[in-house]
Tab-separated table of C-alpha atoms in Angstrom:
chain	number	residue	atom	x	y	z
A	1	MET	CA	63.955	82.407	71.168
A	2	PRO	CA	67.167	82.076	73.164
A	3	GLY	CA	69.045	85.244	73.677
A	4	ARG	CA	71.635	85.175	70.954
A	5	SER	CA	72.553	88.831	71.480
A	6	LEU	CA	73.944	87.847	74.866
A	7	ASP	CA	76.551	85.464	73.354
A	8	LEU	CA	78.937	84.402	76.067
A	9	TRP	CA	81.074	82.451	73.587
A	10	THR	CA	82.534	85.282	71.457
A	11	PRO	CA	86.311	85.741	71.834
A	12	ALA	CA	85.777	89.193	73.429
A	13	HIS	CA	83.413	87.865	76.074
A	14	ARG	CA	85.601	84.816	76.735
A	15	ALA	CA	88.511	87.189	77.408
A	16	ASN	CA	86.344	89.333	79.750
A	17	PRO	CA	82.749	88.365	80.442
A	18	ARG	CA	82.362	90.691	83.386
A	19	PRO	CA	80.816	93.671	81.490
A	20	LEU	CA	78.251	91.314	79.819
A	21	TYR	CA	77.422	89.774	83.172
A	22	ALA	CA	76.898	93.264	84.664
A	23	ARG	CA	74.450	94.062	81.835
A	24	MET	CA	72.617	90.751	82.407
A	25	ARG	CA	72.333	91.399	86.197
A	26	GLU	CA	70.876	94.837	85.553
A	27	GLN	CA	68.661	94.096	82.555
A	28	SER	CA	68.098	90.340	82.398
A	29	PRO	CA	68.889	88.626	85.723
A	30	ILE	CA	67.508	85.445	84.286
A	31	VAL	CA	68.017	84.942	80.547
A	32	ARG	CA	67.556	82.090	78.118
A	33	LEU	CA	70.717	81.272	76.092
A	34	LEU	CA	71.762	78.545	73.688
A	35	GLU	CA	74.503	76.100	74.845
A	36	PRO	CA	76.828	75.719	71.840
A	37	LEU	CA	78.155	72.191	72.383
A	38	ARG	CA	74.741	70.461	72.215
A	39	GLN	CA	72.687	73.378	70.884
A	40	VAL	CA	70.414	73.137	73.887
A	41	PRO	CA	68.649	76.211	75.411
A	42	PHE	CA	69.166	76.939	79.073
A	43	TRP	CA	68.221	79.518	81.651
A	44	LEU	CA	71.144	81.480	83.249
A	45	VAL	CA	70.775	83.220	86.577
A	46	THR	CA	73.309	86.047	87.196
A	47	ARG	CA	72.510	87.779	90.495
A	48	TYR	CA	74.174	86.493	93.725
A	49	ASP	CA	71.025	85.940	95.810
A	50	ASP	CA	69.246	84.287	92.895
A	51	THR	CA	72.273	82.068	92.260
A	52	VAL	CA	72.352	80.835	95.792
A	53	GLU	CA	68.587	80.216	95.653
A	54	VAL	CA	68.963	78.112	92.482
A	55	LEU	CA	71.879	76.168	93.841
A	56	ARG	CA	69.708	75.226	96.885
A	57	ASP	CA	66.308	74.912	95.173
A	58	GLU	CA	64.928	71.450	95.874
A	59	ARG	CA	62.317	71.860	93.090
A	60	LEU	CA	65.161	71.561	90.509
A	61	THR	CA	66.551	68.096	89.836
A	62	LYS	CA	70.072	67.043	88.939
A	63	ASP	CA	69.002	63.560	87.968
A	64	PRO	CA	68.577	63.027	84.169
A	65	ARG	CA	66.507	59.898	84.883
A	66	LYS	CA	63.659	62.197	86.032
A	67	LEU	CA	63.350	63.672	82.478
A	68	SER	CA	61.400	62.204	79.651
A	69	GLU	CA	63.264	60.054	77.127
A	70	HIS	CA	62.981	62.864	74.566
A	71	ALA	CA	64.401	65.522	76.976
A	72	ARG	CA	67.241	63.214	77.980
A	73	SER	CA	68.243	62.387	74.468
A	74	THR	CA	68.159	66.101	73.568
A	75	VAL	CA	70.210	67.334	76.539
A	76	PHE	CA	72.621	64.417	76.851
A	77	ARG	CA	72.939	63.171	73.279
A	78	SER	CA	76.654	63.654	73.213
A	79	ALA	CA	77.175	62.212	76.748
A	80	GLN	CA	77.828	58.593	77.756
A	81	GLN	CA	75.375	56.935	80.155
A	82	GLY	CA	78.377	55.383	81.874
A	83	LEU	CA	79.449	58.887	82.956
A	84	LEU	CA	76.144	60.176	84.217
A	85	GLU	CA	75.482	58.315	87.472
A	86	HIS	CA	77.719	60.227	89.906
A	87	MET	CA	76.813	62.449	92.827
A	88	LEU	CA	76.644	65.643	90.597
A	89	ALA	CA	73.954	64.007	88.524
A	90	SER	CA	71.704	62.775	91.352
A	91	ASP	CA	69.317	63.974	94.059
A	92	PRO	CA	68.822	62.683	97.582
A	93	PRO	CA	68.704	59.935	98.717
A	94	ASP	CA	71.071	58.724	95.910
A	95	HIS	CA	73.201	61.849	96.265
A	96	THR	CA	73.477	61.397	99.999
A	97	ARG	CA	74.641	57.841	99.625
A	98	LEU	CA	77.111	58.578	96.810
A	99	ARG	CA	78.676	61.582	98.522
A	100	ALA	CA	79.033	59.746	101.820
A	101	LEU	CA	81.091	56.989	100.047
A	102	VAL	CA	83.698	59.498	98.891
A	103	SER	CA	83.597	62.279	101.401
A	104	GLN	CA	86.023	60.659	103.831
A	105	ALA	CA	88.804	60.926	101.327
A	106	PHE	CA	88.370	64.706	101.042
A	107	THR	CA	88.194	65.871	104.635
A	108	PRO	CA	90.479	68.864	105.514
A	109	ARG	CA	92.496	66.555	107.745
A	110	ARG	CA	93.137	63.998	104.985
A	111	ILE	CA	93.916	66.720	102.484
A	112	GLU	CA	96.384	68.292	104.917
A	113	ALA	CA	98.185	64.928	105.138
A	114	LEU	CA	98.765	65.253	101.345
A	115	ARG	CA	100.644	68.545	101.725
A	116	PRO	CA	104.270	67.054	101.770
A	117	ARG	CA	103.559	65.152	98.507
A	118	ILE	CA	101.854	68.145	96.883
A	119	VAL	CA	104.836	70.316	97.800
A	120	ALA	CA	107.200	67.714	96.336
A	121	ILE	CA	105.319	67.479	93.060
A	122	ALA	CA	105.006	71.318	92.766
A	123	THR	CA	108.734	71.741	93.528
A	124	GLU	CA	109.775	69.289	90.905
A	125	LEU	CA	107.582	70.934	88.282
A	126	MET	CA	108.729	74.376	89.248
A	127	GLU	CA	112.443	73.499	89.110
A	128	ALA	CA	111.984	72.053	85.670
A	129	ALA	CA	110.145	75.125	84.493
A	130	LEU	CA	112.824	77.435	85.978
A	131	ALA	CA	115.564	75.453	84.255
A	132	ARG	CA	113.906	76.212	80.837
A	133	GLY	CA	113.605	79.927	81.530
A	134	SER	CA	110.344	80.464	79.677
A	135	VAL	CA	107.362	78.054	79.549
A	136	ASP	CA	103.695	77.753	78.951
A	137	PHE	CA	102.648	77.831	82.626
A	138	ILE	CA	99.530	75.797	81.936
A	139	ASP	CA	101.354	72.982	80.274
A	140	ALA	CA	104.417	73.074	82.505
A	141	PHE	CA	102.769	73.552	85.923
A	142	ALA	CA	99.066	74.324	86.162
A	143	PHE	CA	97.885	71.205	84.427
A	144	PRO	CA	100.371	68.539	85.620
A	145	LEU	CA	100.165	69.455	89.280
A	146	PRO	CA	96.518	68.687	89.943
A	147	VAL	CA	96.422	65.870	87.466
A	148	ILE	CA	99.379	64.059	89.143
A	149	VAL	CA	97.795	64.628	92.579
A	150	ILE	CA	94.331	63.252	91.717
A	151	ALA	CA	95.772	60.473	89.572
A	152	GLU	CA	97.963	59.329	92.462
A	153	MET	CA	95.038	59.493	94.826
A	154	LEU	CA	92.994	57.267	92.513
A	155	GLY	CA	95.911	55.001	91.491
A	156	ILE	CA	95.949	56.001	87.770
A	157	PRO	CA	99.105	54.974	85.908
A	158	ALA	CA	101.416	57.947	85.247
A	159	GLU	CA	101.593	57.251	81.491
A	160	ASP	CA	97.822	57.733	81.134
A	161	ARG	CA	97.508	61.232	82.659
A	162	ASP	CA	97.940	63.342	79.500
A	163	GLN	CA	95.085	61.486	77.874
A	164	PHE	CA	92.608	63.012	80.337
A	165	ARG	CA	93.300	66.521	79.064
A	166	GLU	CA	92.444	65.521	75.520
A	167	TRP	CA	89.186	63.783	76.611
A	168	THR	CA	87.999	66.534	78.932
A	169	GLN	CA	88.787	69.192	76.287
A	170	ALA	CA	86.636	67.315	73.832
A	171	LEU	CA	83.824	66.929	76.283
A	172	PHE	CA	83.688	70.542	77.515
A	173	VAL	CA	84.727	72.750	74.533
A	174	PRO	CA	82.170	73.391	71.821
A	175	PRO	CA	83.236	71.979	68.395
A	176	ALA	CA	83.804	74.668	65.749
A	177	ASP	CA	81.537	72.895	63.324
A	178	GLY	CA	78.798	72.097	65.891
A	179	ASN	CA	79.283	68.369	65.348
A	180	PRO	CA	79.145	66.506	68.688
A	181	GLU	CA	80.764	63.296	67.354
A	182	HIS	CA	84.215	64.117	68.704
A	183	ALA	CA	82.775	64.605	72.189
A	184	MET	CA	80.831	61.322	71.924
A	185	ALA	CA	83.977	59.500	70.853
A	186	ALA	CA	85.912	61.047	73.792
A	187	GLY	CA	83.204	59.900	76.179
A	188	GLN	CA	83.279	56.388	74.804
A	189	SER	CA	87.014	56.247	75.121
A	190	PHE	CA	86.837	57.493	78.700
A	191	VAL	CA	84.236	54.846	79.658
A	192	LYS	CA	86.251	52.097	78.027
A	193	TYR	CA	89.422	53.219	79.742
A	194	LEU	CA	87.831	53.479	83.187
A	195	SER	CA	86.062	50.076	82.794
A	196	THR	CA	89.355	48.418	81.957
A	197	LEU	CA	91.085	50.088	84.912
A	198	ILE	CA	88.330	49.010	87.373
A	199	GLN	CA	88.547	45.413	86.052
A	200	ARG	CA	92.272	45.486	86.598
A	201	ARG	CA	91.761	46.707	90.222
A	202	HIS	CA	89.496	43.834	90.953
A	203	SER	CA	92.384	41.401	90.442
A	204	GLU	CA	95.120	43.859	91.598
A	205	PRO	CA	93.789	45.995	94.454
A	206	GLY	CA	95.977	48.843	95.725
A	207	GLU	CA	96.297	51.397	98.470
A	208	ASP	CA	94.346	54.050	96.538
A	209	LEU	CA	90.997	55.810	96.365
A	210	LEU	CA	89.748	53.645	93.459
A	211	THR	CA	90.206	50.459	95.453
A	212	ALA	CA	88.604	52.148	98.490
A	213	LEU	CA	85.581	53.151	96.378
A	214	MET	CA	85.271	49.532	95.131
A	215	THR	CA	85.163	48.148	98.627
A	216	ALA	CA	83.478	50.954	100.539
A	217	GLU	CA	80.082	50.444	102.017
A	218	GLU	CA	77.571	52.907	103.297
A	219	GLN	CA	74.589	51.389	105.190
A	220	GLY	CA	75.221	48.073	103.426
A	221	GLU	CA	75.427	49.510	99.923
A	222	ARG	CA	78.274	49.840	97.451
A	223	LEU	CA	78.633	51.646	94.186
A	224	SER	CA	77.173	49.822	91.170
A	225	PRO	CA	79.567	49.313	88.240
A	226	THR	CA	78.084	52.231	86.406
A	227	GLU	CA	78.159	54.389	89.518
A	228	LEU	CA	81.782	53.543	90.084
A	229	THR	CA	82.778	54.410	86.518
A	230	SER	CA	80.850	57.661	86.740
A	231	MET	CA	82.294	58.588	90.156
A	232	VAL	CA	85.867	57.990	89.026
A	233	PHE	CA	85.241	60.090	85.927
A	234	LEU	CA	83.815	62.889	88.095
A	235	LEU	CA	86.731	62.793	90.504
A	236	LEU	CA	89.273	62.849	87.696
A	237	VAL	CA	87.701	65.736	85.841
A	238	ALA	CA	86.685	67.836	88.829
A	239	GLY	CA	89.912	66.953	90.604
A	240	HIS	CA	91.980	68.824	88.057
A	241	GLU	CA	89.822	71.133	85.961
A	242	THR	CA	89.103	73.661	88.763
A	243	THR	CA	92.737	73.808	89.878
A	244	VAL	CA	94.254	74.086	86.427
A	245	ASN	CA	92.112	77.138	85.738
A	246	LEU	CA	92.566	78.591	89.275
A	247	LEU	CA	96.328	78.397	88.910
A	248	GLY	CA	96.512	79.821	85.402
A	249	SER	CA	93.972	82.610	85.899
A	250	GLY	CA	95.235	83.322	89.423
A	251	LEU	CA	98.794	83.879	88.200
A	252	LEU	CA	97.521	86.133	85.373
A	253	ALA	CA	95.578	88.180	87.924
A	254	LEU	CA	98.692	88.704	89.967
A	255	LEU	CA	100.723	89.667	86.872
A	256	GLU	CA	98.029	92.097	85.758
A	257	HIS	CA	97.863	93.643	89.208
A	258	PRO	CA	101.565	94.115	90.251
A	259	GLU	CA	100.647	96.083	93.315
A	260	GLN	CA	98.637	93.121	94.614
A	261	HIS	CA	101.402	90.718	93.608
A	262	GLU	CA	103.880	92.772	95.662
A	263	ARG	CA	101.489	93.028	98.577
A	264	LEU	CA	101.165	89.231	98.738
A	265	ARG	CA	104.915	88.782	98.359
A	266	GLY	CA	105.449	91.069	101.361
A	267	ASP	CA	102.776	89.520	103.620
A	268	ARG	CA	102.417	85.733	103.285
A	269	LYS	CA	99.656	85.716	105.891
A	270	LEU	CA	97.460	86.964	102.993
A	271	MET	CA	97.899	83.717	101.131
A	272	GLY	CA	94.591	82.301	102.356
A	273	PRO	CA	92.552	85.414	101.453
A	274	ALA	CA	94.467	85.757	98.216
A	275	VAL	CA	93.402	82.235	97.118
A	276	GLU	CA	89.841	83.063	97.971
A	277	GLU	CA	90.050	86.286	95.964
A	278	MET	CA	91.400	84.346	92.991
A	279	LEU	CA	88.522	81.991	93.288
A	280	ARG	CA	86.022	84.920	93.383
A	281	TYR	CA	87.663	87.183	90.840
A	282	CYS	CA	88.714	84.499	88.332
A	283	SER	CA	85.868	82.025	89.007
A	284	PRO	CA	87.593	78.977	87.487
A	285	VAL	CA	84.137	77.258	87.205
A	286	GLU	CA	82.155	79.998	85.489
A	287	THR	CA	78.717	78.449	85.756
A	288	SER	CA	77.177	75.645	87.742
A	289	THR	CA	76.402	72.270	86.310
A	290	ALA	CA	72.853	71.830	84.953
A	291	ARG	CA	69.665	71.568	86.920
A	292	PHE	CA	66.288	70.735	85.412
A	293	THR	CA	62.656	71.606	85.981
A	294	VAL	CA	60.375	68.532	86.281
A	295	GLU	CA	57.309	70.791	86.086
A	296	PRO	CA	56.624	74.397	85.341
A	297	ILE	CA	58.002	76.528	88.190
A	298	GLU	CA	58.792	80.176	88.876
A	299	VAL	CA	62.482	80.973	89.199
A	300	CYS	CA	63.533	84.622	89.858
A	301	GLY	CA	60.146	85.903	88.732
A	302	GLN	CA	60.263	83.869	85.450
A	303	ILE	CA	57.989	80.848	84.698
A	304	ILE	CA	60.237	78.067	83.502
A	305	PRO	CA	58.461	75.283	81.580
A	306	ALA	CA	58.972	71.603	82.478
A	307	GLU	CA	62.102	69.853	81.412
A	308	GLU	CA	64.267	72.894	80.841
A	309	MET	CA	67.866	73.455	81.978
A	310	VAL	CA	68.632	76.060	84.665
A	311	VAL	CA	72.251	77.121	85.351
A	312	ALA	CA	73.651	79.329	88.079
A	313	GLY	CA	76.131	81.960	86.907
A	314	LEU	CA	78.918	81.625	89.501
A	315	MET	CA	81.229	84.226	88.025
A	316	ALA	CA	78.350	86.659	87.547
A	317	ALA	CA	77.330	86.189	91.181
A	318	ASN	CA	80.877	86.613	92.297
A	319	HIS	CA	80.958	90.094	90.800
A	320	ASP	CA	77.540	91.277	92.076
A	321	PRO	CA	78.014	94.774	93.509
A	322	GLU	CA	75.116	94.097	95.878
A	323	VAL	CA	77.389	91.689	97.770
A	324	PHE	CA	80.965	92.638	96.909
A	325	THR	CA	82.418	96.161	97.312
A	326	GLU	CA	84.129	97.144	94.030
A	327	PRO	CA	83.594	93.658	92.614
A	328	ASP	CA	85.840	94.178	89.563
A	329	ARG	CA	88.799	95.128	91.775
A	330	PHE	CA	91.233	92.339	92.487
A	331	ASP	CA	92.101	92.566	96.156
A	332	VAL	CA	94.245	89.837	97.785
A	333	GLY	CA	93.197	90.964	101.301
A	334	ARG	CA	89.440	91.075	100.584
A	335	THR	CA	87.325	90.277	103.600
A	336	PRO	CA	84.670	89.143	103.923
A	337	ASN	CA	84.582	87.120	100.750
A	338	ARG	CA	81.407	85.099	100.453
A	339	HIS	CA	82.069	83.836	96.924
A	340	VAL	CA	80.255	80.903	95.432
A	341	ALA	CA	83.178	79.606	93.339
A	342	PHE	CA	82.598	76.126	94.808
A	343	GLY	CA	78.789	76.292	94.596
A	344	SER	CA	76.362	76.151	97.551
A	345	GLY	CA	74.040	73.706	99.182
A	346	ILE	CA	74.280	69.890	99.065
A	347	HIS	CA	76.376	69.953	95.833
A	348	PHE	CA	79.056	72.215	97.235
A	349	CYS	CA	82.344	71.082	95.759
A	350	LEU	CA	83.726	68.136	97.706
A	351	GLY	CA	87.243	68.824	96.420
A	352	ALA	CA	87.340	72.441	97.693
A	353	PRO	CA	89.968	71.727	100.429
A	354	LEU	CA	92.213	70.037	97.867
A	355	ALA	CA	91.931	72.901	95.335
A	356	ARG	CA	92.685	75.414	98.040
A	357	MET	CA	95.694	73.419	99.237
A	358	GLU	CA	97.178	72.994	95.765
A	359	ALA	CA	96.761	76.710	94.984
A	360	ALA	CA	98.347	77.848	98.304
A	361	VAL	CA	101.283	75.509	97.737
A	362	ALA	CA	101.682	76.637	94.161
A	363	PHE	CA	101.606	80.369	94.785
A	364	GLU	CA	103.838	80.130	97.834
A	365	LEU	CA	106.351	78.344	95.617
A	366	LEU	CA	106.036	80.896	92.844
A	367	LEU	CA	106.619	83.780	95.257
A	368	ASN	CA	109.684	82.054	96.694
A	369	ARG	CA	111.287	80.609	93.497
A	370	ALA	CA	110.070	82.832	90.722
A	371	PRO	CA	109.815	86.415	92.009
A	372	GLY	CA	110.660	87.760	88.516
A	373	VAL	CA	107.950	85.886	86.644
A	374	LYS	CA	106.439	87.945	83.774
A	375	LEU	CA	104.045	87.426	80.946
A	376	ALA	CA	105.825	86.500	77.684
A	377	VAL	CA	103.045	87.886	75.438
A	378	GLU	CA	100.752	90.925	75.533
A	379	PRO	CA	97.608	90.083	77.501
A	380	GLU	CA	95.423	90.704	74.392
A	381	ARG	CA	97.077	87.733	72.727
A	382	LEU	CA	95.973	85.230	75.398
A	383	GLU	CA	93.286	82.764	74.362
A	384	TRP	CA	90.526	81.649	76.629
A	385	ARG	CA	88.831	78.258	76.486
A	386	LYS	CA	85.674	78.417	74.401
A	387	THR	CA	83.218	77.340	77.038
A	388	ALA	CA	81.194	79.293	79.546
A	389	PHE	CA	81.186	76.339	82.027
A	390	ILE	CA	84.907	76.278	82.646
A	391	ARG	CA	86.761	79.571	82.887
A	392	GLY	CA	90.413	79.103	81.966
A	393	LEU	CA	93.263	79.964	79.617
A	394	GLU	CA	94.384	77.780	76.743
A	395	HIS	CA	98.008	78.788	77.340
A	396	LEU	CA	99.941	81.229	79.543
A	397	PRO	CA	103.411	81.894	78.239
A	398	VAL	CA	105.710	83.297	80.968
A	399	THR	CA	109.374	84.030	81.516
A	400	PHE	CA	111.137	83.826	84.873
A	401	GLY	CA	113.623	86.669	84.507
């Protein structure tokens, strides 16, 4: 039976899963758990070296089409097929082709060219928040910044941005009653919206990433209609989820460690290492996306049957004392810092340069414009999202002093 005693989804473990991960690393470095959204068992790996091995293991597939119909329907019953043909749900050679079609939009050089616009968006959001005196930092800044950036990149109308949060929340947060219908409805709405948007772009092309994806070719191939819908979905979700949680959790880490906050304020050359430490310490993506066995294989000394889900524990790996000195200490100057917050191997996060840029801009602005920022509630009252895939706060009430 799956390990119910190691329940990552209790409020206490959502608030601080590090002690539980430490126990897993020591006693059960690979453990079978039950995923609450779809009630599907999965194997979770928690040690750093094992995590990197799983992320790079070519025996594990990301492609649901390689599973039997029964396994697919069990694992993906609340998902929409129109959202499952992107590069994170594929293996080479499909993965190679799909990633090549979008990678040129996310090179460090192209992301650096976005800096003035990112600064402008962040400044506008910050000034509005400062004028109010106290805000929910997630709603006022951490969510809108990356959503506006990725929506502008893709050419998404401004009035549609808030809808993405509702849909992604439904898709990633386990329902209280265990009923997946809300997630299924959100997926259907997302597919319908994206299909309509793509149809509109066919007749009204623009200077945006969506139009570029529709016209891009790689060795004579283009994205199929389903691949295009899936890819836009992936870019929208991945393009904001990581950064929302990095900004919220990163600010909380600074506020809970005032000596590190002051250290960063006094030495802005630490901004790069500080962002990397937030990625490690906070791990905004707590676990990797799913991989599957196509036949029985041994993983970390455990025989995994065919057609079972294997997940790498990114946050657990990022706090492994075998790799990180004093792993539970938040240190804005930590070096080296070989975290796996963006994964590893061929599925390493394509948007990593963008997330790093947005975080550096945001925290530089906070240090300059909001030196007196403080938590508006006791830390124990903060609520964390009820999923072990995404690591983030529901709300972060702050005052600017």
